[in-house]
Short mmCIF file of C-alpha atoms in Angstrom, two decimals:
data_model
loop_
_atom_site.label_atom_id
_atom_site.label_comp_id
_atom_site.label_asym_id
_atom_site.label_seq_id
_atom_site.Cartn_x
_atom_site.Cartn_y
_atom_site.Cartn_z
CA ASP A 1 0.12 -0.30 0.10
CA GLY A 2 1.31 3.44 -0.98
CA GLY A 3 1.64 5.94 1.92
CA ILE A 4 4.49 7.69 3.81
CA THR A 5 6.52 6.57 6.44
CA GLN A 6 8.02 8.49 9.44
CA SER A 7 11.15 6.94 11.59
CA PRO A 8 11.67 6.86 14.26
CA LYS A 9 7.94 7.02 16.23
CA TYR A 10 9.97 8.44 19.62
CA LEU A 11 13.19 10.31 19.56
CA PHE A 12 15.10 11.56 22.20
CA ARG A 13 17.51 14.59 21.80
CA LYS A 14 20.83 15.64 24.37
CA GLU A 15 21.21 19.18 24.56
CA GLY A 16 23.59 20.36 21.98
CA GLN A 17 22.70 17.15 19.51
CA ASN A 18 21.74 17.30 15.74
CA VAL A 19 18.54 14.55 15.01
CA THR A 20 17.50 13.62 11.83
CA LEU A 21 14.12 12.79 11.35
CA SER A 22 13.43 10.17 8.62
CA CYS A 23 9.94 10.77 6.23
CA GLU A 24 9.46 8.33 2.96
CA GLN A 25 7.09 8.49 0.07
CA ASN A 26 5.66 5.74 -2.12
CA LEU A 27 2.93 7.86 -3.33
CA ASN A 28 5.09 9.75 -6.36
CA HIS A 29 4.10 13.11 -4.76
CA ASP A 30 5.68 15.63 -6.21
CA ALA A 31 5.51 18.13 -3.18
CA MET A 32 6.74 17.26 0.58
CA TYR A 33 6.09 19.54 3.98
CA TRP A 34 7.61 19.13 7.57
CA TYR A 35 5.49 20.70 9.86
CA ARG A 36 5.80 20.87 13.85
CA GLN A 37 2.51 21.15 16.32
CA ASP A 38 2.85 22.12 19.83
CA PRO A 39 0.18 21.37 22.38
CA GLY A 40 -2.76 23.80 21.77
CA GLN A 41 -1.49 25.00 18.68
CA GLY A 42 -1.73 24.37 14.98
CA LEU A 43 0.71 22.78 12.53
CA ARG A 44 3.27 25.15 11.68
CA LEU A 45 4.89 24.81 8.56
CA ILE A 46 9.07 23.98 8.78
CA TYR A 47 10.06 23.59 5.58
CA TYR A 48 8.78 22.29 1.74
CA SER A 49 9.66 20.65 -1.64
CA GLN A 50 8.19 20.68 -4.54
CA ILE A 51 10.48 19.22 -6.78
CA VAL A 52 13.55 17.36 -6.13
CA ASN A 53 16.97 19.35 -5.51
CA ASP A 54 14.59 22.62 -4.03
CA PHE A 55 13.41 23.65 -0.84
CA GLN A 56 11.68 26.86 0.68
CA LYS A 57 11.65 27.86 4.26
CA GLY A 58 8.03 27.66 6.05
CA ASP A 59 7.29 29.94 8.94
CA ILE A 60 9.49 28.46 11.58
CA ALA A 61 12.83 27.64 9.39
CA GLU A 62 15.26 29.09 11.90
CA GLY A 63 17.01 25.75 13.59
CA TYR A 64 15.77 23.22 11.02
CA SER A 65 17.18 21.97 7.95
CA VAL A 66 16.52 19.52 5.05
CA SER A 67 17.48 18.17 1.67
CA ARG A 68 15.43 16.70 -1.17
CA GLU A 69 17.80 14.66 -2.96
CA LYS A 70 15.15 12.00 -3.99
CA LYS A 71 11.85 12.01 -4.77
CA GLU A 72 10.87 9.49 -2.27
CA SER A 73 12.48 11.24 0.68
CA PHE A 74 12.55 14.45 2.58
CA PRO A 75 14.41 13.88 6.07
CA LEU A 76 14.44 16.99 8.41
CA THR A 77 17.40 17.71 10.91
CA VAL A 78 16.90 19.65 13.71
CA THR A 79 20.31 21.24 15.02
CA SER A 80 21.22 22.74 18.04
CA ALA A 81 20.50 26.05 16.97
CA GLN A 82 16.47 25.14 17.62
CA LYS A 83 16.05 26.40 21.39
CA ASN A 84 12.94 24.37 21.99
CA PRO A 85 12.48 21.12 19.51
CA THR A 86 10.17 19.03 22.06
CA ALA A 87 7.29 18.77 19.94
CA PHE A 88 5.50 16.25 17.31
CA TYR A 89 6.94 16.46 14.29
CA LEU A 90 4.47 15.80 10.86
CA CYS A 91 5.64 14.92 7.61
CA ALA A 92 3.14 15.00 4.45
CA SER A 93 3.03 15.00 0.51
CA SER A 94 1.08 16.01 -2.06
CA SER A 95 0.75 15.67 -5.61
CA ARG A 96 1.05 18.54 -8.23
CA ASP A 97 -2.32 19.32 -8.13
CA SER A 98 -3.98 17.86 -5.29
CA PRO A 99 -3.09 20.33 -2.51
CA THR A 100 -5.80 22.49 -3.54
CA SER A 101 -8.36 19.58 -4.04
CA TYR A 102 -7.25 17.16 -1.94
CA GLY A 103 -5.02 18.01 0.75
CA TYR A 104 -2.37 16.34 1.94
CA THR A 105 -1.48 12.67 3.14
CA PHE A 106 0.76 12.92 6.36
CA GLY A 107 3.27 10.74 7.92
CA SER A 108 2.08 9.01 11.42
CA GLY A 109 4.43 11.50 12.78
CA THR A 110 8.06 11.50 15.16
CA ARG A 111 7.65 12.78 18.62
CA LEU A 112 10.89 14.63 19.52
CA THR A 113 11.89 15.02 23.45
CA VAL A 114 15.06 16.74 24.59
CA VAL A 115 16.43 15.63 28.02
CA ARG B 1 -4.86 37.45 14.73
CA LYS B 2 -4.43 34.22 14.03
CA GLU B 3 -4.77 33.28 10.33
CA VAL B 4 -7.35 30.46 11.02
CA GLU B 5 -8.84 30.61 14.36
CA GLN B 6 -11.24 27.82 15.50
CA ASP B 7 -13.25 27.70 19.26
CA PRO B 8 -10.80 24.80 20.65
CA GLY B 9 -14.02 23.50 23.03
CA PRO B 10 -14.15 20.94 24.34
CA PHE B 11 -17.84 20.77 22.84
CA ASN B 12 -19.57 17.80 24.95
CA VAL B 13 -22.15 16.43 23.05
CA PRO B 14 -24.27 13.17 23.91
CA GLU B 15 -24.20 10.19 21.67
CA GLY B 16 -27.05 10.50 19.20
CA ALA B 17 -27.22 14.30 19.15
CA THR B 18 -26.08 16.93 16.73
CA VAL B 19 -22.81 19.32 17.34
CA ALA B 20 -21.87 21.74 14.47
CA PHE B 21 -18.71 24.63 15.09
CA ASN B 22 -17.32 27.08 12.43
CA CYS B 23 -13.53 28.31 12.04
CA THR B 24 -12.82 31.65 10.37
CA TYR B 25 -9.77 32.66 8.29
CA SER B 26 -8.49 36.02 7.56
CA ASN B 27 -7.20 35.82 4.22
CA SER B 28 -10.24 36.75 1.53
CA ALA B 29 -8.22 34.94 -1.18
CA SER B 30 -8.08 31.71 0.32
CA GLN B 31 -8.77 28.92 -2.48
CA SER B 32 -9.46 25.86 -0.88
CA PHE B 33 -10.76 24.95 2.35
CA PHE B 34 -10.65 21.36 4.29
CA TRP B 35 -11.54 19.68 7.62
CA TYR B 36 -8.95 17.46 9.14
CA ARG B 37 -9.58 15.15 11.81
CA GLN B 38 -7.22 14.47 14.56
CA ASP B 39 -7.30 11.37 17.13
CA CYS B 40 -5.07 12.19 20.19
CA ARG B 41 -1.13 11.41 19.25
CA LYS B 42 -1.79 10.57 15.69
CA GLU B 43 -1.66 12.40 12.59
CA PRO B 44 -4.29 14.39 10.74
CA LYS B 45 -6.58 12.66 8.27
CA LEU B 46 -8.68 14.25 6.06
CA LEU B 47 -12.29 14.34 6.79
CA MET B 48 -13.65 16.07 3.69
CA SER B 49 -13.07 19.13 1.74
CA VAL B 50 -15.40 22.08 1.48
CA TYR B 51 -17.04 23.39 -1.34
CA SER B 52 -18.89 26.56 -2.37
CA SER B 53 -22.12 25.06 -2.38
CA GLY B 54 -21.96 23.08 0.92
CA ASN B 55 -21.54 19.48 0.74
CA GLU B 56 -22.31 16.20 2.63
CA ASP B 57 -20.46 12.71 3.62
CA GLY B 58 -22.91 10.63 5.35
CA ARG B 59 -23.52 12.43 8.84
CA PHE B 60 -21.11 15.06 8.23
CA THR B 61 -22.00 18.77 6.29
CA ALA B 62 -19.66 21.25 5.18
CA GLN B 63 -20.53 25.02 5.12
CA LEU B 64 -18.25 27.62 3.14
CA ASN B 65 -19.49 31.38 4.01
CA ARG B 66 -17.16 33.54 1.75
CA ALA B 67 -18.90 36.46 2.19
CA SER B 68 -18.49 36.13 6.47
CA GLN B 69 -15.03 34.09 5.94
CA TYR B 70 -15.91 30.81 7.92
CA ILE B 71 -16.45 27.18 7.11
CA SER B 72 -18.47 25.03 9.25
CA LEU B 73 -18.98 21.69 9.95
CA LEU B 74 -22.04 20.26 11.87
CA ILE B 75 -22.20 16.60 12.74
CA ARG B 76 -25.35 14.11 12.96
CA ASP B 77 -26.44 11.41 15.36
CA SER B 78 -22.92 11.62 17.17
CA LYS B 79 -21.00 8.64 17.33
CA LEU B 80 -18.42 7.94 20.28
CA SER B 81 -16.27 6.86 17.48
CA ASP B 82 -16.18 10.53 16.49
CA SER B 83 -14.61 12.14 19.41
CA ALA B 84 -11.22 13.78 18.07
CA THR B 85 -9.84 17.05 17.59
CA TYR B 86 -11.10 18.86 13.88
CA LEU B 87 -9.00 20.75 12.47
CA CYS B 88 -9.97 23.57 9.94
CA VAL B 89 -7.55 24.16 7.12
CA VAL B 90 -7.43 27.09 4.52
CA ASN B 91 -5.26 26.96 1.26
CA TRP B 92 -4.15 30.25 -0.12
CA ASN B 93 -1.15 29.79 -1.77
CA TRP B 94 -0.40 26.34 -4.05
CA GLY B 95 0.78 23.84 -1.37
CA LYS B 96 0.76 25.91 1.80
CA LEU B 97 -1.73 24.78 3.82
CA GLN B 98 -2.72 26.80 7.29
CA PHE B 99 -4.31 25.15 9.80
CA GLY B 100 -6.31 26.09 12.72
CA ALA B 101 -5.41 25.01 16.49
CA GLY B 102 -8.12 22.63 16.19
CA THR B 103 -11.68 22.14 18.08
CA GLN B 104 -12.49 19.09 20.31
CA VAL B 105 -15.55 16.96 20.48
CA VAL B 106 -16.26 14.91 23.01
CA VAL B 107 -19.10 12.14 22.45
CA THR B 108 -20.57 10.97 25.91
CA PRO B 109 -22.58 7.99 26.03
#
């Protein structure tokens, strides 16, 4: 079955560490997105990519980095510069035409906790 | 002012009753509208798109009021399984959806 796979499900980071969250999709979608969700808040866009080898900053990109070397993969690195990284991270994808018609397909998320 | 605003609730609804709630959006150029459902500690899942003429999907009815810039969701004959947070989602810039913080619905026996 097609879908989006995020790993790991839970991740613990020590202060000063960089960590990378994986997102893989086999839906043949062109666009991929990373969102962050904090309790009581809506999803906030971190980075997005509409095509391979290209990506743009979202609303809260500081302290994060991404790459899009393959259509299927859009990993997110949470760097030590991100001062409050504890959150629920969601990866999503959409086809070129679908964002306005069908919305996104989400992965099951990664819960990152700073210890 | 938030770009997409929702009443956080919770809306406590007896099983079998009807519940309705709104979402307001600030950008009049918004093109597409959706309701997503999110269960506790899970990813959001598309519930339904919202069309200009209003649309139904089983027990769920969505309405769009462009003049007043709000969308609504009505759930009839509520089931225990309808308990969730409902996210209002708006698109005005290709591929970049704006999410509300969600309205919590709790259906009680």
